[in-house]
PDB file of C-alpha atoms in Angstrom:
ATOM      1  CA  MET B 199     -52.670  33.152-170.042  1.00 34.00           C
ATOM      2  CA  ALA B 200     -50.850  30.533-172.165  1.00 37.00           C
ATOM      3  CA  PRO B 201     -47.444  29.458-170.875  1.00 37.00           C
ATOM      4  CA  THR B 202     -44.408  30.848-172.574  1.00 39.00           C
ATOM      5  CA  ALA B 203     -42.786  28.385-174.909  1.00 44.00           C
ATOM      6  CA  ALA B 204     -39.390  27.176-173.841  1.00 54.00           C
ATOM      7  CA  VAL B 205     -36.556  28.418-176.025  1.00 82.00           C
ATOM      8  CA  VAL B 206     -33.176  26.836-176.549  1.00 90.00           C
ATOM      9  CA  THR B 207     -31.064  29.047-178.853  1.00 92.00           C
ATOM     10  CA  GLU B 208     -28.884  27.266-181.381  1.00 93.00           C
ATOM     11  CA  VAL B 209     -25.418  28.888-181.599  1.00 93.00           C
ATOM     12  CA  GLN B 210     -22.756  28.083-184.243  1.00 90.00           C
ATOM     13  CA  ASP B 211     -20.226  30.927-184.117  1.00 90.00           C
ATOM     14  CA  GLU B 212     -18.254  32.895-181.465  1.00 91.00           C
ATOM     15  CA  ALA B 213     -19.840  36.290-182.252  1.00 90.00           C
ATOM     16  CA  LEU B 214     -23.347  34.929-181.740  1.00 91.00           C
ATOM     17  CA  PHE B 215     -22.259  33.038-178.651  1.00 93.00           C
ATOM     18  CA  GLN B 216     -20.837  36.222-176.980  1.00 91.00           C
ATOM     19  CA  GLN B 217     -23.921  38.091-177.998  1.00 90.00           C
ATOM     20  CA  GLU B 218     -26.195  35.526-176.291  1.00 90.00           C
ATOM     21  CA  LEU B 219     -24.074  35.764-173.118  1.00 88.00           C
ATOM     22  CA  SER B 220     -24.768  39.496-172.980  1.00 85.00           C
ATOM     23  CA  LYS B 221     -28.489  39.278-173.529  1.00 82.00           C
ATOM     24  CA  PRO B 222     -29.797  38.021-170.190  1.00 74.00           C
ATOM     25  CA  LEU B 223     -30.595  40.448-167.388  1.00 73.00           C
ATOM     26  CA  PRO B 224     -28.754  40.164-164.096  1.00 72.00           C
ATOM     27  CA  GLY B 225     -30.110  37.318-162.057  1.00 75.00           C
ATOM     28  CA  THR B 226     -30.221  35.018-165.016  1.00 84.00           C
ATOM     29  CA  VAL B 227     -28.093  31.864-165.505  1.00 89.00           C
ATOM     30  CA  VAL B 228     -26.821  30.918-168.981  1.00 91.00           C
ATOM     31  CA  CYS B 229     -26.541  27.188-169.586  1.00 93.00           C
ATOM     32  CA  ALA B 230     -24.611  26.180-172.705  1.00 94.00           C
ATOM     33  CA  LEU B 231     -24.689  22.565-174.020  1.00 95.00           C
ATOM     34  CA  PHE B 232     -21.981  21.403-176.415  1.00 95.00           C
ATOM     35  CA  TYR B 233     -22.894  18.090-178.006  1.00 94.00           C
ATOM     36  CA  ALA B 234     -22.509  15.836-181.088  1.00 92.00           C
ATOM     37  CA  GLU B 235     -24.462  12.976-182.505  1.00 87.00           C
ATOM     38  CA  TRP B 236     -21.413  10.680-182.267  1.00 88.00           C
ATOM     39  CA  ALA B 237     -21.021  11.395-178.520  1.00 85.00           C
ATOM     40  CA  ALA B 238     -24.360  10.268-177.130  1.00 78.00           C
ATOM     41  CA  GLY B 239     -24.847  10.957-173.495  1.00 80.00           C
ATOM     42  CA  ALA B 240     -27.684  11.355-170.864  1.00 80.00           C
ATOM     43  CA  PHE B 241     -28.045  15.021-171.589  1.00 90.00           C
ATOM     44  CA  GLY B 242     -28.684  16.333-175.168  1.00 89.00           C
ATOM     45  CA  PRO B 243     -30.924  18.865-176.977  1.00 89.00           C
ATOM     46  CA  LYS B 244     -34.096  17.127-175.750  1.00 90.00           C
ATOM     47  CA  GLU B 245     -33.050  17.354-172.080  1.00 91.00           C
ATOM     48  CA  MET B 246     -31.892  20.924-172.587  1.00 91.00           C
ATOM     49  CA  ALA B 247     -35.385  21.831-173.859  1.00 90.00           C
ATOM     50  CA  SER B 248     -36.856  20.304-170.680  1.00 89.00           C
ATOM     51  CA  LEU B 249     -34.451  22.357-168.547  1.00 88.00           C
ATOM     52  CA  ALA B 250     -35.485  25.563-170.395  1.00 87.00           C
ATOM     53  CA  ALA B 251     -39.163  24.734-169.869  1.00 86.00           C
ATOM     54  CA  GLY B 252     -38.701  24.166-166.133  1.00 82.00           C
ATOM     55  CA  SER B 253     -36.427  27.103-165.308  1.00 77.00           C
ATOM     56  CA  GLU B 254     -37.731  30.612-165.727  1.00 76.00           C
ATOM     57  CA  HIS B 255     -34.384  32.339-165.091  1.00 81.00           C
ATOM     58  CA  THR B 256     -32.123  29.987-167.201  1.00 88.00           C
ATOM     59  CA  HIS B 257     -31.091  31.126-170.630  1.00 89.00           C
ATOM     60  CA  CYS B 258     -30.279  27.903-172.612  1.00 92.00           C
ATOM     61  CA  LEU B 259     -27.851  27.641-175.539  1.00 94.00           C
ATOM     62  CA  SER B 260     -27.148  24.623-177.716  1.00 94.00           C
ATOM     63  CA  ILE B 261     -23.962  24.145-179.751  1.00 95.00           C
ATOM     64  CA  ASN B 262     -23.696  21.200-182.130  1.00 95.00           C
ATOM     65  CA  ALA B 263     -19.909  20.462-182.039  1.00 93.00           C
ATOM     66  CA  GLY B 264     -20.520  17.769-184.650  1.00 92.00           C
ATOM     67  CA  THR B 265     -20.585  20.490-187.397  1.00 93.00           C
ATOM     68  CA  ASP B 266     -17.557  22.382-188.632  1.00 94.00           C
ATOM     69  CA  GLU B 267     -18.779  25.666-187.233  1.00 94.00           C
ATOM     70  CA  GLY B 268     -19.742  24.169-183.865  1.00 94.00           C
ATOM     71  CA  GLU B 269     -16.468  22.338-183.584  1.00 94.00           C
ATOM     72  CA  GLU B 270     -14.518  25.536-184.301  1.00 94.00           C
ATOM     73  CA  LEU B 271     -16.503  27.347-181.629  1.00 94.00           C
ATOM     74  CA  ALA B 272     -15.874  24.577-179.149  1.00 94.00           C
ATOM     75  CA  LEU B 273     -12.222  24.636-179.789  1.00 94.00           C
ATOM     76  CA  THR B 274     -12.151  28.447-179.567  1.00 93.00           C
ATOM     77  CA  LEU B 275     -13.724  28.221-176.128  1.00 93.00           C
ATOM     78  CA  GLY B 276     -11.185  25.695-174.995  1.00 93.00           C
ATOM     79  CA  LEU B 277     -13.244  22.481-174.988  1.00 93.00           C
ATOM     80  CA  GLY B 278     -11.624  19.079-175.139  1.00 89.00           C
ATOM     81  CA  SER B 279     -12.704  16.093-177.310  1.00 88.00           C
ATOM     82  CA  LYS B 280     -14.958  14.574-174.713  1.00 92.00           C
ATOM     83  CA  LEU B 281     -18.719  15.474-175.155  1.00 94.00           C
ATOM     84  CA  PRO B 282     -21.265  16.388-174.071  1.00 94.00           C
ATOM     85  CA  VAL B 283     -20.142  19.384-172.101  1.00 95.00           C
ATOM     86  CA  VAL B 284     -22.423  21.686-170.135  1.00 95.00           C
ATOM     87  CA  ARG B 285     -21.145  25.093-169.054  1.00 95.00           C
ATOM     88  CA  PHE B 286     -22.866  27.623-166.746  1.00 94.00           C
ATOM     89  CA  TYR B 287     -22.349  31.350-166.962  1.00 92.00           C
ATOM     90  CA  LEU B 288     -23.457  34.171-164.667  1.00 88.00           C
ATOM     91  CA  PRO B 289     -23.812  37.390-166.795  1.00 84.00           C
ATOM     92  CA  PRO B 290     -22.227  39.826-167.195  1.00 81.00           C
ATOM     93  CA  ALA B 291     -19.244  37.496-166.716  1.00 82.00           C
ATOM     94  CA  THR B 292     -18.125  35.903-170.026  1.00 86.00           C
ATOM     95  CA  SER B 293     -16.086  33.096-168.449  1.00 89.00           C
ATOM     96  CA  HIS B 294     -17.959  29.962-167.206  1.00 92.00           C
ATOM     97  CA  THR B 295     -18.596  29.464-163.537  1.00 90.00           C
ATOM     98  CA  LEU B 296     -19.157  25.648-163.692  1.00 92.00           C
ATOM     99  CA  GLU B 297     -18.384  22.930-166.219  1.00 95.00           C
ATOM    100  CA  LEU B 298     -19.720  19.320-166.418  1.00 94.00           C
ATOM    101  CA  ILE B 299     -18.240  16.853-168.815  1.00 94.00           C
ATOM    102  CA  GLY B 300     -19.311  13.490-170.196  1.00 91.00           C
ATOM    103  CA  ALA B 301     -21.033  11.233-167.696  1.00 89.00           C
ATOM    104  CA  ASP B 302     -21.329  14.121-165.226  1.00 91.00           C
ATOM    105  CA  CYS B 303     -23.901  15.718-167.602  1.00 92.00           C
ATOM    106  CA  ASN B 304     -26.818  14.123-165.778  1.00 90.00           C
ATOM    107  CA  PRO B 305     -30.241  15.879-166.165  1.00 91.00           C
ATOM    108  CA  SER B 306     -30.968  15.925-162.563  1.00 91.00           C
ATOM    109  CA  VAL B 307     -27.498  17.175-161.603  1.00 92.00           C
ATOM    110  CA  ILE B 308     -27.657  19.829-164.203  1.00 92.00           C
ATOM    111  CA  ALA B 309     -31.140  20.947-163.015  1.00 90.00           C
ATOM    112  CA  LYS B 310     -29.863  21.100-159.439  1.00 90.00           C
ATOM    113  CA  HIS B 311     -26.883  23.275-160.449  1.00 90.00           C
ATOM    114  CA  ALA B 312     -29.044  25.549-162.562  1.00 90.00           C
ATOM    115  CA  ALA B 313     -31.370  26.067-159.610  1.00 88.00           C
ATOM    116  CA  ALA B 314     -28.534  26.828-157.165  1.00 88.00           C
ATOM    117  CA  LEU B 315     -26.727  29.203-159.533  1.00 88.00           C
ATOM    118  CA  GLY B 316     -30.062  30.862-160.274  1.00 83.00           C
ATOM    119  CA  LYS B 317     -30.534  31.618-156.559  1.00 82.00           C
ATOM    120  CA  LYS B 318     -26.998  32.953-156.353  1.00 82.00           C
ATOM    121  CA  ALA B 319     -27.453  35.218-159.403  1.00 78.00           C
ATOM    122  CA  ALA B 320     -30.766  36.441-158.144  1.00 75.00           C
ATOM    123  CA  GLY B 321     -29.326  37.213-154.748  1.00 69.00           C
ATOM    124  CA  SER B 322     -26.387  39.142-156.238  1.00 70.00           C
ATOM    125  CA  ALA B 323     -28.651  41.077-158.476  1.00 64.00           C
ATOM    126  CA  ALA B 324     -30.987  41.924-155.571  1.00 62.00           C
ATOM    127  CA  ALA B 325     -28.096  42.937-153.347  1.00 60.00           C
ATOM    128  CA  ALA B 326     -26.639  45.228-156.099  1.00 59.00           C
ATOM    129  CA  SER B 327     -30.033  46.791-156.695  1.00 58.00           C
ATOM    130  CA  GLY B 328     -30.792  47.219-152.983  1.00 59.00           C
ATOM    131  CA  GLY B 329     -27.400  48.880-152.411  1.00 60.00           C
ATOM    132  CA  ILE B 330     -28.118  51.461-155.062  1.00 60.00           C
ATOM    133  CA  ARG B 331     -31.591  52.162-153.708  1.00 65.00           C
ATOM    134  CA  ASP B 332     -30.236  52.603-150.166  1.00 66.00           C
ATOM    135  CA  ILE B 333     -27.619  55.164-151.393  1.00 62.00           C
ATOM    136  CA  VAL B 334     -30.321  57.181-153.338  1.00 63.00           C
ATOM    137  CA  ARG B 335     -32.897  56.930-150.519  1.00 67.00           C
ATOM    138  CA  GLY B 336     -30.379  58.231-147.990  1.00 66.00           C
ATOM    139  CA  ALA B 337     -29.294  61.057-150.100  1.00 60.00           C
ATOM    140  CA  TYR B 338     -32.736  62.227-150.876  1.00 59.00           C
ATOM    141  CA  ALA B 339     -33.629  61.943-147.173  1.00 63.00           C
ATOM    142  CA  GLN B 340     -30.799  64.389-146.431  1.00 60.00           C
ATOM    143  CA  THR B 341     -32.282  67.025-148.759  1.00 53.00           C
ATOM    144  CA  ALA B 342     -35.491  66.969-146.737  1.00 54.00           C
ATOM    145  CA  VAL B 343     -33.620  68.319-143.748  1.00 54.00           C
ATOM    146  CA  GLY B 344     -31.433  70.764-145.641  1.00 50.00           C
ATOM    147  CA  GLY B 345     -28.511  68.353-146.287  1.00 51.00           C
ATOM    148  CA  SER B 346     -26.413  68.004-149.434  1.00 49.00           C
ATOM    149  CA  GLY B 347     -27.834  66.986-152.726  1.00 51.00           C
ATOM    150  CA  VAL B 348     -28.108  63.546-154.315  1.00 51.00           C
ATOM    151  CA  LEU B 349     -25.300  63.853-156.779  1.00 54.00           C
ATOM    152  CA  PRO B 350     -22.356  61.461-156.048  1.00 52.00           C
ATOM    153  CA  THR B 351     -18.734  62.142-155.214  1.00 51.00           C
ATOM    154  CA  GLU B 352     -17.151  65.382-156.492  1.00 51.00           C
ATOM    155  CA  LEU B 353     -20.289  66.417-158.414  1.00 52.00           C
ATOM    156  CA  ALA B 354     -22.089  66.950-154.989  1.00 57.00           C
ATOM    157  CA  ASP B 355     -19.533  69.696-154.256  1.00 63.00           C
ATOM    158  CA  SER B 356     -21.179  73.033-155.160  1.00 63.00           C
ATOM    159  CA  GLU B 357     -17.838  74.775-155.077  1.00 68.00           C
ATOM    160  CA  ALA B 358     -16.380  72.384-157.758  1.00 69.00           C
ATOM    161  CA  ARG B 359     -19.516  72.913-159.974  1.00 63.00           C
ATOM    162  CA  ARG B 360     -19.193  76.673-159.508  1.00 67.00           C
ATOM    163  CA  LYS B 361     -15.665  76.728-160.908  1.00 71.00           C
ATOM    164  CA  LEU B 362     -16.629  74.396-163.727  1.00 68.00           C
ATOM    165  CA  LEU B 363     -19.585  76.508-164.836  1.00 68.00           C
ATOM    166  CA  GLY B 364     -17.808  79.931-164.434  1.00 72.00           C
ATOM    167  CA  TYR B 365     -20.011  81.505-161.657  1.00 72.00           C
ATOM    168  CA  LYS B 366     -18.694  83.877-159.105  1.00 73.00           C
ATOM    169  CA  GLU B 367     -18.040  82.678-155.535  1.00 70.00           C
ATOM    170  CA  ASP B 368     -21.067  84.366-154.040  1.00 68.00           C
ATOM    171  CA  GLU B 369     -23.469  83.331-156.810  1.00 65.00           C
ATOM    172  CA  VAL B 370     -23.620  79.638-156.236  1.00 61.00           C
ATOM    173  CA  ASN B 371     -23.959  78.187-152.806  1.00 58.00           C
ATOM    174  CA  THR B 372     -27.301  76.706-151.762  1.00 56.00           C
ATOM    175  CA  ALA B 373     -28.869  77.341-155.111  1.00 54.00           C
ATOM    176  CA  ALA B 374     -26.684  74.731-156.956  1.00 55.00           C
ATOM    177  CA  ASP B 375     -28.328  71.605-155.632  1.00 55.00           C
ATOM    178  CA  ILE B 376     -31.830  73.069-155.987  1.00 56.00           C
ATOM    179  CA  GLY B 377     -31.349  74.006-159.551  1.00 53.00           C
ATOM    180  CA  LEU B 378     -30.549  70.398-160.343  1.00 55.00           C
ATOM    181  CA  GLY B 379     -33.752  69.230-158.696  1.00 54.00           C
ATOM    182  CA  CYS B 380     -31.727  67.762-155.797  1.00 55.00           C
ATOM    183  CA  GLY B 381     -32.424  70.101-152.952  1.00 56.00           C
ATOM    184  CA  ASN B 382     -35.219  71.362-150.768  1.00 62.00           C
ATOM    185  CA  PRO B 383     -36.316  74.788-151.986  1.00 62.00           C
ATOM    186  CA  LEU B 384     -38.276  75.531-148.857  1.00 66.00           C
ATOM    187  CA  VAL B 385     -35.239  75.223-146.618  1.00 68.00           C
ATOM    188  CA  THR B 386     -33.227  77.659-148.836  1.00 67.00           C
ATOM    189  CA  ALA B 387     -36.152  80.093-149.181  1.00 71.00           C
ATOM    190  CA  LYS B 388     -36.520  80.506-145.381  1.00 77.00           C
ATOM    191  CA  LEU B 389     -40.127  81.423-145.791  1.00 78.00           C
ATOM    192  CA  LYS B 390     -41.837  83.271-143.018  1.00 84.00           C
ATOM    193  CA  LEU B 391     -45.481  83.174-142.006  1.00 84.00           C
ATOM    194  CA  GLY B 392     -47.673  84.890-144.574  1.00 85.00           C
ATOM    195  CA  GLU B 393     -45.026  84.841-147.427  1.00 84.00           C
ATOM    196  CA  ALA B 394     -45.887  83.370-150.881  1.00 80.00           C
ATOM    197  CA  CYS B 395     -43.498  81.261-152.930  1.00 75.00           C
ATOM    198  CA  LEU B 396     -43.495  80.607-156.655  1.00 74.00           C
ATOM    199  CA  ASP B 397     -42.180  77.116-157.501  1.00 68.00           C
ATOM    200  CA  LEU B 398     -40.458  77.235-160.909  1.00 65.00           C
ATOM    201  CA  GLY B 399     -40.037  73.463-160.927  1.00 62.00           C
ATOM    202  CA  SER B 400     -36.930  71.282-160.794  1.00 54.00           C
ATOM    203  CA  GLY B 401     -36.273  71.852-164.569  1.00 53.00           C
ATOM    204  CA  ALA B 402     -35.748  75.582-164.147  1.00 52.00           C
ATOM    205  CA  GLY B 403     -32.079  75.321-163.492  1.00 57.00           C
ATOM    206  CA  MET B 404     -30.033  77.085-160.878  1.00 58.00           C
ATOM    207  CA  ASP B 405     -29.864  80.195-163.158  1.00 60.00           C
ATOM    208  CA  CYS B 406     -33.444  80.979-162.219  1.00 63.00           C
ATOM    209  CA  PHE B 407     -32.681  80.892-158.523  1.00 60.00           C
ATOM    210  CA  ILE B 408     -29.665  83.234-159.031  1.00 64.00           C
ATOM    211  CA  ALA B 409     -31.658  85.544-161.315  1.00 65.00           C
ATOM    212  CA  ALA B 410     -34.347  85.864-158.739  1.00 65.00           C
ATOM    213  CA  LYS B 411     -31.921  87.652-156.498  1.00 64.00           C
ATOM    214  CA  GLN B 412     -30.975  90.257-159.079  1.00 62.00           C
TER     215      GLN B 412
END
């Protein structure tokens, strides 16, 4: 498989800049270079392209502050007159996490910061994802032993749902979670040896379970 070409996105206005900040998935670092031809430094568009090529999880932006549009964007974002400037962002945050100015914009230093922030972003994304998985896994495990359903907070309360939907008190108890595909039908059915059970599927809705008793 051919390697993916490194991409450095040229940005010249605030709307596009904010759009580019919102594009990357969690775990990605956004590195933005503000430069101008009259402010030569050790880090420019060429070095930014090298950074993009060597970092899979870094989304690279380039802003030419030597143009009228680029200068206006730089001023809007609060940059001073000293260039180049490299800013790092950790989406979904829209404010920069780290800023390097002038002589501090060294290719090796920038690559080091990009790698460190990339690990931080990936760790945060993994922790957030793992936390959600643990909650869902635990909730579904409870349904296997006749526990409450997987719906969160007040939605897990069958009494609250009964009032909201207009059912009578004795109509919605154990059937509520099962109708949402969140319960264990075999626990509620209390099947005895030799009895047969027709599974209507999780999409049947709790109305089918209630109607079955009438």
